[in-house]
Amino acid sequence: MTESQGERVTRTHCPYCSLQCGMTLQKKGRTALEVLPWAEFPVNEGGLCRKGWTAAELRGSRERLTTPMIKDRATGELRAAEWDEALDLIAGKIKDLQASSGPDSVAIFGGGGLTNEKAYQLGKFARVALGTSQIDYNGRWCMSSAASAGNQAFGVDRGLPFPLADVEQAEVVVLVGSNLAETMPPAARHLDRLRERGGKLVVIDPRKTATADRADLFLQPVPGTDLALAQGVLHLLDAAGAIDEEYVAARTTGWGKVRRSVASWWPERVERVSGVMTAELRALVDLLAANEKIMILTARGAEQHSQGTATVLGWINVALALGLPGREHAGYGCLTGQGNGQGGREHGQKADQLPGYRMIDDPAARAHVAQVWGVTPESLPGKGKSAYELLDSLGQLGTGGGADGPRALLVFGSNIVVSAPRATHVTQRLESLDLLVVCDIVMSETAAIADVVLPITQWAEESGTMTNLEGRVILREQAVEPPKGVRSDLDVIAGLAERLASPVPFGTDVEEIFAELGRASAGGKADYSGISYDRIRDEQGVFWPCPAVPEGGDQHPGTPRMFADSFATPDGKARFLVVEHAGPAEPTDAEFPLHLTTGRVLAQYQSGAQTRRVRSLPDAGPFVEIHPMLANRIGAHDGDPVIVRTRRGEMKAPAKVVTTIRPDTVFIPFHWVGANRLTNDALDPSSRMPEFKVCAAEVTA
Ligand SMILES: Nc1nc2c(c(=O)[nH]1)N[C@H]1C(S)=C(S)[C@@H](COP(=O)(O)OP(=O)(O)OC[C@H]3O[C@@H](n4cnc5c(=O)[nH]c(N)nc54)[C@H](O)[C@@H]3O)O[C@H]1N2
Ligand SMILES: Nc1nc2c(c(=O)[nH]1)N[C@H]1C(S)=C(S)[C@@H](COP(=O)(O)OP(=O)(O)OC[C@H]3O[C@@H](n4cnc5c(=O)[nH]c(N)nc54)[C@H](O)[C@@H]3O)O[C@H]1N2
Ligand code: SF4
Ligand SMILES: [Mo]
């Protein structure tokens, strides 16, 4: 905090998405905060979206939870309780369950919005204090397909391997399934500057979105067919002799097999599968063949599919064939989504990971982390189940290779009831538990069905680091005291660890936790050991990897741009990987003839738990976007209630009749209960990402 104009101002970052826009908070009176620009922060240059401008409204609102609550089993009502009573009850139940049913009977569900310090402590708490392998988090539903593809092709997963502002210097930017103008509005400035400089923007989306309105070329595929498009692009690039043979030979392996695999993807076949006309496909290929500084960026539209990883690999194949990764102002990147979507997947809250992006089944990784934690490597559990598989197994007998599913779940930073696929089924699994604990700042739909609810400090009431979509580690500074009665997730973890007689104590000092995280990550792929709170303050964030340098040496500068000389694979080369287009897990048929896709609107964030409670944000409830031709077929007008049905369930909401969507496709935002009663729980085989972006549906008036 610094003194300015007699008032306390704090430089920090927005509580919501992965852009982590810089902002200034000014204290008004004793507890209120005003959001002001922080013009010098390079990612957003003082610009914020309306969610950012209104972020301080939730603080001090009546909607905030300020006391722990325990469900009265007789009445089913939640009643206020003391912190000690709540923590004693949770610890007691955990001990009983683990004594009778083993350590894996207790599970943890984390969040990609948690700070690095919280994500790190949560992973350590699960493995050390609970001894459970059953931990995963909502990032599995966010960018895990891109993460899996990045690891396979480049040997490392960092969403953007270059600073976002590099976009301005490119010649062509291709957005595959990103509605950036609504999901990261301040980032659109970089696209606008690209176009002012004469660069071209290509958008690929089944809906002509606010982002597509800016595009020089817009392709409108059937949902779930992006991989066929990528194959067709590579086929035509090869036919046009536009492959960067020198780069392919020097910096990659596997091109021969991939070249043969796209031979059968001629443009007419791509058109039949994707609905994108051959002329449009050729226009895209012409742009790619005629330019050098090309960026291909994917987001959830391309990734949230049962073939999401293969789809990203398909676009990475295109990027490698053009020689983009490592070239200045060019490359492939994924636009990560959650506030700490990047850091949240690096420090151990994922089922298969330990801090520093180490893998939990790697003996050297286990030995290193165990030594930092002060425990033996043998005491660390192995790999757990992925997010959906974990939720699906809750309270079930004989799941997970014969073992019973967990009977207790502790949730930190996710509103599962709204945001999980096939949500009715998932909610039943949550209700079947012996113990559901939800730590949250508001009474989310998931908290409302919990046995114990713990009130948590919010952004601005606590400090911690986040890692934005560029891999830039930034610092959110505390600006104000928390309301009486709430505690940080870190206090909850420490309090439970003590009650469970953890072999090692859990601290709550964020800077100490960050230093320990640095040591645990040292030598790993996501190495934070050279980063400190002071450096972040001085340098407007530090990009990982940033290893510590022995005393006396110059400090490591951090790594804004990756892959200039080599990739993170054992031989330093990137991998072309053969992928096949299989299409959505649930094809349309006579009964369900439409493609249902889901996503976001500008004014609401995720499950809406936070933004639906901010009064100055519009909240008209869910809607069903349909084309006039479809509206005509079913006899519905704009605003009429319509019923959407899938094999999982149905929902009713007003029709929004727009010419911007494909006539064979329906779109519903997922910020309200409903959309996920319809979605399919088919999973990507490698990332275990659910297919949020397409299933078969029917709409009736
Ligand atoms: N306003 C707002 N901003 C947010 C968030 C929010 O909830 N609200 N959440 C943040 C988070 S966590 C995330 S992950 C990001 C997500 O950011 P985006 O990925 O930009 O958001 P989505 O709306 O989920 O999906 C983007 C687009 O994919 C399109 N799409 C659907 N199916 C397909 C398909 O099969 N192929 C292609 N090519 N496109 C398809 C949709 O029509 C949609 O326009 O946003 C972040 N920012
Ligand atoms: N149909 C469909 N479903 C989707 C998607 C889609 O596109 N379509 N997108 C998916 C994606 S990309 C994502 S990221 C998920 C997100 O879905 P969720 O995981 O439900 O995301 P949030 O709504 O951000 O939930 C975060 C919760 O944590 C609380 N919270 C905020 N800060 C803290 C904190 O510091 N500590 C604690 N303990 N709690 C905190 C918030 O109040 C909120 O209740 O949804 C997925 N679901
Ligand atoms: S774009 Fe994202 S980080 Fe920036 S103000 Fe909006 S919600 Fe916050
Ligand atoms: Mo996300």
mmCIF file of N, CA and C in Angstrom, residues 396-434:
data_model
loop_
_atom_site.group_PDB
_atom_site.id
_atom_site.type_symbol
_atom_site.label_atom_id
_atom_site.label_comp_id
_atom_site.label_asym_id
_atom_site.label_seq_id
_atom_site.Cartn_x
_atom_site.Cartn_y
_atom_site.Cartn_z
ATOM 1 N N GLN A 396 -20.021 -43.525 -4.298
ATOM 2 C CA GLN A 396 -20.368 -44.739 -5.056
ATOM 3 C C GLN A 396 -19.552 -45.918 -4.533
ATOM 4 N N LEU A 397 -20.187 -47.060 -4.503
ATOM 5 C CA LEU A 397 -19.469 -48.273 -4.085
ATOM 6 C C LEU A 397 -18.741 -48.867 -5.274
ATOM 7 N N GLY A 398 -17.517 -49.335 -5.023
ATOM 8 C CA GLY A 398 -16.787 -50.093 -6.041
ATOM 9 C C GLY A 398 -16.433 -49.322 -7.292
ATOM 10 N N THR A 399 -16.088 -48.045 -7.130
ATOM 11 C CA THR A 399 -15.626 -47.276 -8.289
ATOM 12 C C THR A 399 -14.110 -47.197 -8.262
ATOM 13 N N GLY A 400 -13.538 -46.657 -9.307
ATOM 14 C CA GLY A 400 -12.087 -46.413 -9.332
ATOM 15 C C GLY A 400 -11.289 -47.684 -9.153
ATOM 16 N N GLY A 401 -11.494 -48.670 -10.014
ATOM 17 C CA GLY A 401 -10.710 -49.904 -9.958
ATOM 18 C C GLY A 401 -11.093 -50.775 -8.773
ATOM 19 N N GLY A 402 -12.355 -50.738 -8.389
ATOM 20 C CA GLY A 402 -12.816 -51.619 -7.327
ATOM 21 C C GLY A 402 -12.968 -50.938 -5.981
ATOM 22 N N ALA A 403 -12.190 -49.841 -5.760
ATOM 23 C CA ALA A 403 -12.281 -49.147 -4.483
ATOM 24 C C ALA A 403 -13.558 -48.312 -4.444
ATOM 25 N N ASP A 404 -14.060 -48.022 -3.236
ATOM 26 C CA ASP A 404 -15.234 -47.163 -3.116
ATOM 27 C C ASP A 404 -14.845 -45.719 -3.379
ATOM 28 N N GLY A 405 -15.795 -44.906 -3.864
ATOM 29 C CA GLY A 405 -15.540 -43.490 -4.086
ATOM 30 C C GLY A 405 -15.466 -42.745 -2.766
ATOM 31 N N PRO A 406 -14.878 -41.533 -2.751
ATOM 32 C CA PRO A 406 -14.789 -40.743 -1.525
ATOM 33 C C PRO A 406 -16.158 -40.482 -0.913
ATOM 34 N N ARG A 407 -16.190 -40.329 0.412
ATOM 35 C CA ARG A 407 -17.466 -40.052 1.101
ATOM 36 C C ARG A 407 -17.471 -38.674 1.743
ATOM 37 N N ALA A 408 -16.332 -37.992 1.629
ATOM 38 C CA ALA A 408 -16.271 -36.587 2.077
ATOM 39 C C ALA A 408 -15.579 -35.775 1.001
ATOM 40 N N LEU A 409 -16.060 -34.541 0.784
ATOM 41 C CA LEU A 409 -15.432 -33.662 -0.214
ATOM 42 C C LEU A 409 -15.317 -32.260 0.374
ATOM 43 N N LEU A 410 -14.113 -31.695 0.251
ATOM 44 C CA LEU A 410 -13.878 -30.315 0.689
ATOM 45 C C LEU A 410 -13.658 -29.468 -0.565
ATOM 46 N N VAL A 411 -14.501 -28.446 -0.765
ATOM 47 C CA VAL A 411 -14.450 -27.646 -1.983
ATOM 48 C C VAL A 411 -13.875 -26.262 -1.669
ATOM 49 N N PHE A 412 -12.857 -25.891 -2.421
ATOM 50 C CA PHE A 412 -12.239 -24.565 -2.264
ATOM 51 C C PHE A 412 -12.285 -23.847 -3.605
ATOM 52 N N GLY A 413 -13.254 -22.936 -3.806
ATOM 53 C CA GLY A 413 -13.207 -22.088 -4.991
ATOM 54 C C GLY A 413 -13.827 -22.663 -6.240
ATOM 55 N N SER A 414 -14.957 -23.351 -6.111
ATOM 56 C CA SER A 414 -15.679 -23.806 -7.305
ATOM 57 C C SER A 414 -17.155 -23.962 -6.954
ATOM 58 N N ASN A 415 -18.001 -23.631 -7.924
ATOM 59 C CA ASN A 415 -19.452 -23.760 -7.731
ATOM 60 C C ASN A 415 -19.959 -24.900 -8.615
ATOM 61 N N ILE A 416 -19.629 -26.109 -8.177
ATOM 62 C CA ILE A 416 -19.804 -27.330 -8.966
ATOM 63 C C ILE A 416 -21.236 -27.537 -9.445
ATOM 64 N N VAL A 417 -22.204 -27.223 -8.595
ATOM 65 C CA VAL A 417 -23.611 -27.492 -8.927
ATOM 66 C C VAL A 417 -24.021 -26.783 -10.218
ATOM 67 N N VAL A 418 -23.431 -25.610 -10.472
ATOM 68 C CA VAL A 418 -23.766 -24.861 -11.689
ATOM 69 C C VAL A 418 -22.826 -25.218 -12.842
ATOM 70 N N SER A 419 -21.550 -25.461 -12.548
ATOM 71 C CA SER A 419 -20.570 -25.479 -13.633
ATOM 72 C C SER A 419 -20.130 -26.870 -14.088
ATOM 73 N N ALA A 420 -20.495 -27.919 -13.364
ATOM 74 C CA ALA A 420 -20.087 -29.262 -13.797
ATOM 75 C C ALA A 420 -20.985 -29.745 -14.928
ATOM 76 N N PRO A 421 -20.435 -30.573 -15.833
ATOM 77 C CA PRO A 421 -21.285 -31.149 -16.876
ATOM 78 C C PRO A 421 -22.251 -32.156 -16.255
ATOM 79 N N ARG A 422 -23.359 -32.418 -16.942
ATOM 80 C CA ARG A 422 -24.368 -33.370 -16.456
ATOM 81 C C ARG A 422 -24.647 -33.085 -14.976
ATOM 82 N N ALA A 423 -25.013 -31.829 -14.725
ATOM 83 C CA ALA A 423 -25.014 -31.297 -13.359
ATOM 84 C C ALA A 423 -26.038 -31.955 -12.439
ATOM 85 N N THR A 424 -27.142 -32.445 -12.982
ATOM 86 C CA THR A 424 -28.142 -33.076 -12.109
ATOM 87 C C THR A 424 -27.529 -34.317 -11.456
ATOM 88 N N HIS A 425 -26.813 -35.097 -12.268
ATOM 89 C CA HIS A 425 -26.159 -36.297 -11.753
ATOM 90 C C HIS A 425 -25.074 -35.921 -10.737
ATOM 91 N N VAL A 426 -24.275 -34.907 -11.059
ATOM 92 C CA VAL A 426 -23.194 -34.505 -10.152
ATOM 93 C C VAL A 426 -23.776 -34.007 -8.822
ATOM 94 N N THR A 427 -24.879 -33.274 -8.889
ATOM 95 C CA THR A 427 -25.500 -32.772 -7.660
ATOM 96 C C THR A 427 -25.984 -33.947 -6.797
ATOM 97 N N GLN A 428 -26.533 -34.964 -7.437
ATOM 98 C CA GLN A 428 -26.948 -36.165 -6.671
ATOM 99 C C GLN A 428 -25.745 -36.820 -5.990
ATOM 100 N N ARG A 429 -24.607 -36.858 -6.683
ATOM 101 C CA ARG A 429 -23.411 -37.440 -6.069
ATOM 102 C C ARG A 429 -22.986 -36.608 -4.862
ATOM 103 N N LEU A 430 -23.039 -35.274 -4.981
ATOM 104 C CA LEU A 430 -22.665 -34.409 -3.848
ATOM 105 C C LEU A 430 -23.609 -34.642 -2.675
ATOM 106 N N GLU A 431 -24.895 -34.815 -2.984
ATOM 107 C CA GLU A 431 -25.888 -35.009 -1.916
ATOM 108 C C GLU A 431 -25.753 -36.361 -1.235
ATOM 109 N N SER A 432 -25.081 -37.302 -1.903
ATOM 110 C CA SER A 432 -24.946 -38.638 -1.315
ATOM 111 C C SER A 432 -23.782 -38.721 -0.315
ATOM 112 N N LEU A 433 -23.010 -37.640 -0.192
ATOM 113 C CA LEU A 433 -21.812 -37.681 0.656
ATOM 114 C C LEU A 433 -22.156 -37.711 2.147
ATOM 115 N N ASP A 434 -21.241 -38.254 2.943
ATOM 116 C CA ASP A 434 -21.366 -38.153 4.398
ATOM 117 C C ASP A 434 -20.997 -36.749 4.854
#
